[in-house]
């Protein structure tokens, strides 16, 4: 395996037009799950099912962003953010999944978008960040092809309403997680465990994405449309041919399975062969639909994977501990170089016009605020390391145009509930009080300077 010890010194300059932002997702922050006509989502159902989330945590209240969004926009301004990536809750717009538009749900996002624009913050809208309306899951969920029809209807309604003001659209967040964590491992909603269902879900997701692209272009003049993938920076555990092949299969499972169809190559033949009968037949036209031209690819990167050959399981791949790496509170190894390797590989292997890092960040066990301060030096070091590698990738010619920190504020971290804090802003859940962490103040200065500052450069006001 490559040497993991040698990190370049922190630094790097970004182009003046580089877009600086932070990201969130509806179910993780909004709360207000029964308000203003919102319907039930698969995450409401899942988190209320005993044993599915840490301590039974749910998104019922979360960060109460549904009510506190004006304060949250003020925080974004204080952090100097130029862009904010958030998602729309499908069950607020269509409480039954299809048919019956809920005007109050649309009105909420209207207010939010207007508030952002008034604050000079560019909205980046994710249309699906995991909160499928429960009635659609009851009708078969993502493995069912008709969920793509429902998605296109939903996208049409949202983009007709917001498309005059929102110009940056992300169809789906991390379809790998939707399909494999939702329908294979069951760690995420809806919690099913069935490889065939997971593979069928990937098909529907890519079709839904591809069919939504022209709808967004039609409803939002000058729109820039993309998709966000969680891609693996994968390394073989040794130089042995079997471990290298294992790494290639893992790359097929995580990366090529989505990238190849999106960029017009269809599903990778090695993976099709490997999945065999578990793969439902490809409906005619699917390959063309998934390859609808997009304007950018969103990349979510958190940590690398080291893998080796293992005789068991359909993939015959085992994930091994990443050597010499610190880990975050999630247990995820910290390896900024993985971001550089991933960006260069994407640029080399696919005709990607523009790249954005749509999520990157780290959970640590932050202390509660004391005297208005939350010192989080490890998070600052994490951001500094990854931004340094992002700048290096740009210097190597990668068309990387922006970066969104995950996350604006601590929030409901899916199955981990509120036990993992990813925010630039600390949220005290009982009082809902927000406190900007040192990493937030550091990020603010980085945005102002347009370059990576040393971790000591925390200026608080
Ligand atoms: C990503 C999700 C995001 C958040 C981070 C930590 O997979 O897109 O919602 O949970 O992980």
XYZ file of C-alpha atoms and ligand atoms in Angstrom:
472
model
C 0.000 0.000 0.000
C 1.130 3.588 -0.570
C 2.964 5.467 2.156
C 0.398 7.165 4.331
C 2.721 9.067 6.631
C 3.854 11.966 4.453
C 1.267 14.738 4.477
C 2.054 17.944 2.593
C 2.245 21.044 4.751
C -1.073 22.764 5.206
C -1.652 25.443 2.583
C -2.930 26.123 -0.892
C -4.638 28.916 -2.731
C -8.085 28.781 -4.325
C -9.277 30.632 -7.422
C -11.236 33.810 -6.721
C -14.430 32.262 -8.143
C -14.189 29.185 -5.912
C -17.525 28.577 -4.190
C -17.482 28.183 -0.411
C -20.424 26.645 1.348
C -21.809 24.301 3.962
C -24.410 21.553 3.694
C -27.316 20.030 5.587
C -30.264 17.748 4.831
C -33.950 18.168 5.640
C -34.571 15.231 7.971
C -31.340 15.882 9.841
C -32.184 19.455 10.842
C -35.796 20.496 10.237
C -37.855 18.789 12.929
C -41.531 19.866 12.784
C -42.374 16.487 11.351
C -46.100 16.782 11.893
C -46.465 20.427 11.022
C -48.120 22.227 8.138
C -49.358 19.068 6.479
C -46.065 17.168 6.209
C -46.532 13.445 5.564
C -44.597 10.526 7.024
C -41.207 9.602 5.570
C -39.307 6.331 5.766
C -36.982 7.964 8.297
C -39.897 8.831 10.604
C -41.052 5.229 10.463
C -37.540 3.780 10.831
C -36.361 6.028 13.663
C -39.568 5.338 15.594
C -38.994 1.587 15.262
C -37.269 0.316 18.431
C -33.619 -0.636 18.001
C -32.980 1.154 14.728
C -31.219 4.318 15.928
C -28.868 5.213 18.764
C -30.982 5.501 21.940
C -34.086 5.608 19.764
C -33.268 9.132 18.596
C -35.604 10.555 15.943
C -35.731 13.652 13.745
C -38.978 14.841 15.393
C -37.344 18.028 16.652
C -33.750 17.806 15.378
C -32.366 21.380 15.156
C -35.853 22.874 14.890
C -34.616 24.528 11.723
C -38.180 24.618 10.391
C -38.798 27.435 12.878
C -35.294 28.758 13.409
C -34.223 29.166 9.789
C -33.886 32.974 10.017
C -31.381 32.568 12.854
C -29.610 29.859 10.876
C -29.270 32.158 7.883
C -27.744 34.766 10.201
C -25.211 32.153 11.290
C -24.395 31.362 7.665
C -23.706 35.035 7.083
C -21.496 35.182 10.112
C -19.565 32.237 8.736
C -19.076 34.082 5.445
C -20.785 31.313 3.452
C -21.382 32.068 -0.207
C -23.557 29.007 -0.816
C -25.783 26.729 1.229
C -26.671 23.191 0.210
C -29.900 21.913 1.760
C -32.482 19.340 0.790
C -36.209 19.482 0.242
C -38.376 17.101 2.243
C -40.473 15.283 -0.349
C -43.180 14.457 2.255
C -43.680 18.166 2.950
C -44.479 18.745 -0.713
C -46.411 15.541 -1.440
C -47.510 14.028 1.879
C -48.783 10.882 0.130
C -45.789 10.666 -2.206
C -47.856 11.350 -5.336
C -50.809 13.613 -5.980
C -52.158 16.200 -3.550
C -49.616 19.018 -3.409
C -49.196 20.583 0.028
C -48.990 24.325 -0.494
C -47.673 24.971 3.031
C -44.681 22.742 2.342
C -43.815 24.640 -0.815
C -44.274 27.926 1.032
C -41.661 26.937 3.603
C -38.985 26.452 0.953
C -40.110 29.638 -0.754
C -39.372 31.566 2.425
C -36.051 29.809 2.946
C -34.872 30.473 -0.617
C -35.928 34.121 -0.428
C -34.158 34.473 2.906
C -30.953 33.018 1.495
C -31.031 35.236 -1.570
C -31.651 38.305 0.581
C -28.541 37.313 2.566
C -26.535 36.912 -0.642
C -26.165 33.178 -0.161
C -26.676 30.987 -3.221
C -29.092 28.109 -2.632
C -27.983 24.658 -3.775
C -30.945 22.334 -3.595
C -30.762 18.569 -3.176
C -34.053 17.023 -4.227
C -33.633 13.684 -2.512
C -31.626 13.269 0.666
C -33.170 10.021 1.888
C -36.629 10.942 3.203
C -38.862 8.977 0.849
C -42.575 9.400 1.613
C -43.637 6.264 3.507
C -46.605 5.576 1.182
C -44.130 5.123 -1.676
C -42.127 2.627 0.366
C -45.380 0.815 1.134
C -45.864 0.551 -2.634
C -42.423 -1.057 -3.088
C -39.988 1.797 -2.511
C -36.938 2.399 -4.696
C -36.819 -1.188 -5.998
C -40.166 -0.458 -7.651
C -39.765 1.308 -11.000
C -42.798 3.493 -10.478
C -40.940 5.360 -7.723
C -39.004 6.999 -10.583
C -42.309 8.279 -12.026
C -43.214 9.677 -8.612
C -39.801 11.342 -8.294
C -40.158 13.067 -11.658
C -43.596 14.384 -10.670
C -42.178 15.691 -7.393
C -39.193 17.316 -9.129
C -41.528 18.972 -11.594
C -43.609 20.505 -8.792
C -40.610 21.754 -6.820
C -38.751 23.167 -9.787
C -41.816 24.931 -11.184
C -42.134 26.680 -7.856
C -38.493 27.446 -7.043
C -36.856 27.277 -10.468
C -36.971 31.034 -11.042
C -34.675 31.568 -8.024
C -32.849 28.252 -7.527
C -30.323 27.574 -10.294
C -28.198 24.817 -8.784
C -29.880 21.447 -8.475
C -28.668 18.104 -7.167
C -31.056 15.314 -8.048
C -29.976 12.651 -5.555
C -27.674 12.440 -2.574
C -25.543 9.298 -2.445
C -27.629 6.725 -4.314
C -25.156 4.063 -3.121
C -26.308 4.663 0.478
C -29.962 4.810 -0.517
C -29.744 1.432 -2.235
C -27.225 -0.529 -0.204
C -27.693 0.832 3.334
C -31.449 1.098 2.849
C -32.130 -2.196 1.057
C -29.099 -4.478 1.602
C -27.578 -3.936 5.053
C -30.705 -2.418 6.570
C -28.689 0.128 8.570
C -30.741 2.925 7.085
C -34.422 3.370 6.336
C -36.385 1.487 5.191
C -34.171 -1.202 6.745
C -34.650 -4.010 4.249
C -32.001 -6.708 3.675
C -32.167 -8.042 0.156
C -29.450 -7.799 -2.519
C -31.921 -8.078 -5.396
C -33.963 -5.227 -3.979
C -30.834 -3.111 -3.493
C -29.693 -3.654 -7.065
C -33.166 -2.939 -8.392
C -33.114 0.259 -6.323
C -29.895 1.416 -8.023
C -31.639 1.041 -11.386
C -34.637 3.074 -10.336
C -32.454 5.755 -8.766
C -30.375 6.253 -11.899
C -33.503 6.322 -14.065
C -35.132 8.807 -11.704
C -32.051 11.006 -11.839
C -31.785 10.890 -15.633
C -35.474 11.633 -16.153
C -35.372 14.544 -13.705
C -32.547 16.322 -15.552
C -34.587 17.639 -18.521
C -37.478 18.542 -16.205
C -35.163 20.745 -14.162
C -33.773 22.366 -17.291
C -37.282 23.056 -18.586
C -38.508 24.608 -15.328
C -35.403 26.518 -14.292
C -33.880 28.643 -17.037
C -30.097 28.458 -16.978
C -30.157 25.720 -14.327
C -27.025 23.791 -13.511
C -27.910 20.207 -12.747
C -25.843 17.472 -11.138
C -25.886 14.491 -8.809
C -23.957 13.785 -5.612
C -22.162 10.483 -5.151
C -20.300 9.102 -2.161
C -17.250 7.689 -3.828
C -14.667 5.382 -2.316
C -10.975 6.195 -2.339
C -9.987 2.555 -2.386
C -6.530 1.062 -1.848
C -5.510 -2.605 -2.008
C -4.210 -3.879 1.333
C -1.152 -5.297 -0.443
C 0.393 -5.399 -3.893
C -0.722 -8.976 -4.427
C -2.779 -9.516 -7.586
C -5.727 -10.878 -5.595
C -5.870 -7.806 -3.376
C -5.608 -5.529 -6.400
C -8.500 -7.351 -8.030
C -10.467 -7.061 -4.806
C -9.861 -3.288 -4.871
C -11.095 -3.187 -8.454
C -14.303 -5.015 -7.475
C -14.839 -2.658 -4.548
C -14.359 0.246 -6.951
C -16.971 -1.403 -9.168
C -19.394 -1.770 -6.278
C -19.057 1.812 -5.013
C -17.869 3.933 -7.897
C -18.140 2.460 -11.391
C -21.656 1.123 -10.795
C -22.855 4.745 -10.763
C -20.176 6.618 -12.707
C -20.179 4.382 -15.767
C -23.930 4.701 -16.470
C -23.902 8.437 -15.680
C -21.156 8.988 -18.212
C -22.720 6.876 -20.941
C -20.884 3.585 -20.534
C -23.719 1.509 -19.151
C -23.321 -0.819 -16.199
C -19.773 -2.212 -15.816
C -19.613 -5.692 -17.339
C -17.478 -7.207 -14.571
C -20.043 -6.209 -11.945
C -22.995 -7.339 -14.068
C -21.315 -10.756 -14.338
C -20.589 -10.833 -10.628
C -24.155 -9.975 -9.598
C -25.530 -12.579 -12.005
C -29.130 -13.536 -11.280
C -29.401 -11.004 -8.485
C -29.578 -8.292 -11.065
C -33.013 -7.677 -12.501
C -33.001 -7.270 -16.306
C -32.143 -3.783 -17.575
C -35.261 -2.153 -19.043
C -34.798 -0.870 -22.596
C -33.601 2.710 -22.771
C -32.251 2.777 -19.211
C -28.662 3.273 -20.270
C -29.503 6.344 -22.363
C -31.755 7.807 -19.678
C -29.110 7.574 -16.940
C -26.585 9.296 -19.192
C -28.552 12.561 -19.564
C -25.827 15.232 -19.794
C -25.174 16.924 -16.454
C -23.309 20.110 -15.577
C -21.362 18.903 -12.573
C -20.628 15.951 -10.363
C -20.939 16.385 -6.596
C -18.473 14.330 -4.576
C -18.893 13.455 -0.919
C -15.646 12.293 0.619
C -14.932 11.463 4.245
C -12.425 8.623 4.484
C -10.490 6.025 2.495
C -10.961 2.247 2.331
C -8.276 -0.411 2.401
C -9.483 -3.760 1.107
C -8.222 -7.275 0.548
C -9.412 -10.428 -1.098
C -11.665 -12.540 1.080
C -13.141 -15.780 -0.142
C -16.650 -15.227 1.281
C -19.557 -13.043 0.217
C -20.734 -12.018 -3.242
C -18.009 -9.385 -3.653
C -15.191 -11.424 -2.089
C -13.814 -8.267 -0.555
C -12.898 -7.539 3.040
C -12.334 -4.063 4.428
C -9.233 -3.900 6.657
C -8.122 -1.153 9.054
C -6.415 1.696 7.263
C -2.755 1.737 8.338
C -1.303 4.572 10.418
C -4.441 6.680 10.347
C -6.146 8.553 13.139
C -9.859 8.011 13.258
C -12.765 10.403 13.864
C -15.578 9.821 16.357
C -17.264 7.772 13.599
C -14.221 5.482 13.576
C -13.457 6.731 10.061
C -9.757 6.986 9.157
C -8.464 10.469 8.380
C -6.568 10.450 5.095
C -6.723 13.737 3.155
C -4.560 12.314 0.389
C -7.510 10.054 -0.473
C -9.437 13.116 -1.617
C -6.595 14.134 -3.935
C -6.301 10.622 -5.389
C -10.057 10.402 -5.889
C -10.351 13.786 -7.624
C -7.454 13.023 -9.961
C -8.865 9.650 -10.815
C -12.309 11.089 -11.608
C -10.750 13.717 -13.846
C -8.606 11.113 -15.598
C -11.248 8.438 -16.142
C -14.484 10.347 -16.811
C -15.410 13.358 -18.957
C -16.552 15.427 -15.979
C -16.945 19.105 -16.841
C -17.058 20.443 -13.302
C -16.618 18.937 -9.869
C -17.856 20.167 -6.500
C -17.104 18.644 -3.129
C -20.650 18.593 -1.817
C -19.713 17.095 1.572
C -16.532 16.696 3.584
C -16.100 16.966 7.328
C -15.629 15.094 10.572
C -17.399 14.147 13.785
C -15.562 14.632 17.052
C -16.729 14.552 20.652
C -16.826 18.293 21.121
C -17.002 19.737 24.610
C -20.113 21.776 25.397
C -19.603 25.507 24.983
C -17.717 27.267 27.770
C -17.606 31.066 27.739
C -19.085 31.031 24.261
C -16.282 28.862 22.879
C -16.091 25.361 21.504
C -12.461 24.479 20.821
C -12.347 21.734 18.160
C -8.738 21.614 16.949
C -9.001 18.150 15.420
C -11.864 19.229 13.173
C -9.849 22.259 12.059
C -6.913 19.979 11.276
C -9.233 17.690 9.332
C -10.561 20.563 7.218
C -7.098 22.059 6.737
C -5.717 18.737 5.515
C -8.545 18.095 3.084
C -8.643 21.636 1.725
C -4.892 21.452 1.159
C -5.406 18.346 -0.967
C -8.314 19.982 -2.799
C -6.097 22.956 -3.687
C -3.375 20.574 -4.850
C -5.887 18.804 -7.104
C -6.873 22.136 -8.657
C -3.196 22.918 -9.271
C -2.992 19.561 -11.075
C -5.764 20.642 -13.436
C -8.844 19.106 -11.779
C -11.912 21.285 -12.526
C -12.958 21.580 -8.888
C -15.138 24.644 -8.432
C -16.452 24.551 -4.905
C -16.507 22.986 -1.464
C -19.336 22.426 1.009
C -18.404 21.589 4.583
C -20.503 18.926 6.271
C -22.161 20.260 8.214
C -23.392 23.744 8.961
C -24.465 22.546 12.405
C -24.613 19.450 14.565
C -27.616 17.372 13.596
C -29.384 14.007 13.498
C -26.704 11.677 12.169
C -29.069 8.962 10.872
C -28.670 5.670 12.765
C -26.202 7.380 15.134
C -28.859 9.843 16.210
C -27.487 12.881 18.045
C -24.380 11.080 19.307
C -22.146 12.323 16.475
C -21.454 16.010 15.999
C -20.342 17.134 12.533
C -21.178 20.838 12.783
C -19.228 24.048 12.327
C -21.852 25.217 14.797
C -22.572 23.449 18.093
C -26.210 22.743 18.846
C -27.314 22.306 22.437
C -30.403 20.212 21.744
C -32.398 20.841 24.956
C -32.200 24.639 24.536
C -31.584 24.714 20.761
C -28.852 27.217 21.415
C -26.283 27.508 18.624
C -22.610 28.328 19.252
C -20.072 28.737 16.467
C -17.191 26.328 17.050
C -13.573 27.347 16.543
C -13.674 25.417 13.251
C -16.488 27.725 12.121
C -14.419 30.812 12.896
C -11.433 29.244 11.165
C -13.509 28.382 8.075
C -14.816 31.944 7.963
C -11.240 33.243 7.748
C -10.336 30.673 5.098
C -13.262 31.855 2.976
C -12.214 35.492 3.404
C -8.596 34.714 2.497
C -9.330 32.242 -0.317
C -6.545 30.036 0.927
C -5.943 27.374 3.540
C -4.834 28.974 6.778
C -2.880 27.295 9.498
C -5.059 25.669 12.143
C -4.030 28.351 14.627
C -5.690 31.090 12.598
C -8.914 31.139 14.566
C -10.292 34.625 14.829
C -13.385 35.007 16.958
C -15.612 37.969 17.168
C -23.225 11.371 4.346
C -24.640 11.915 4.287
C -24.876 13.072 5.220
C -24.174 12.893 6.555
C -22.728 12.519 6.357
C -21.942 12.366 7.628
O -23.226 10.050 3.924
O -24.921 12.346 2.991
O -26.261 13.224 5.352
O -24.856 12.013 7.342
O -22.639 11.348 5.599
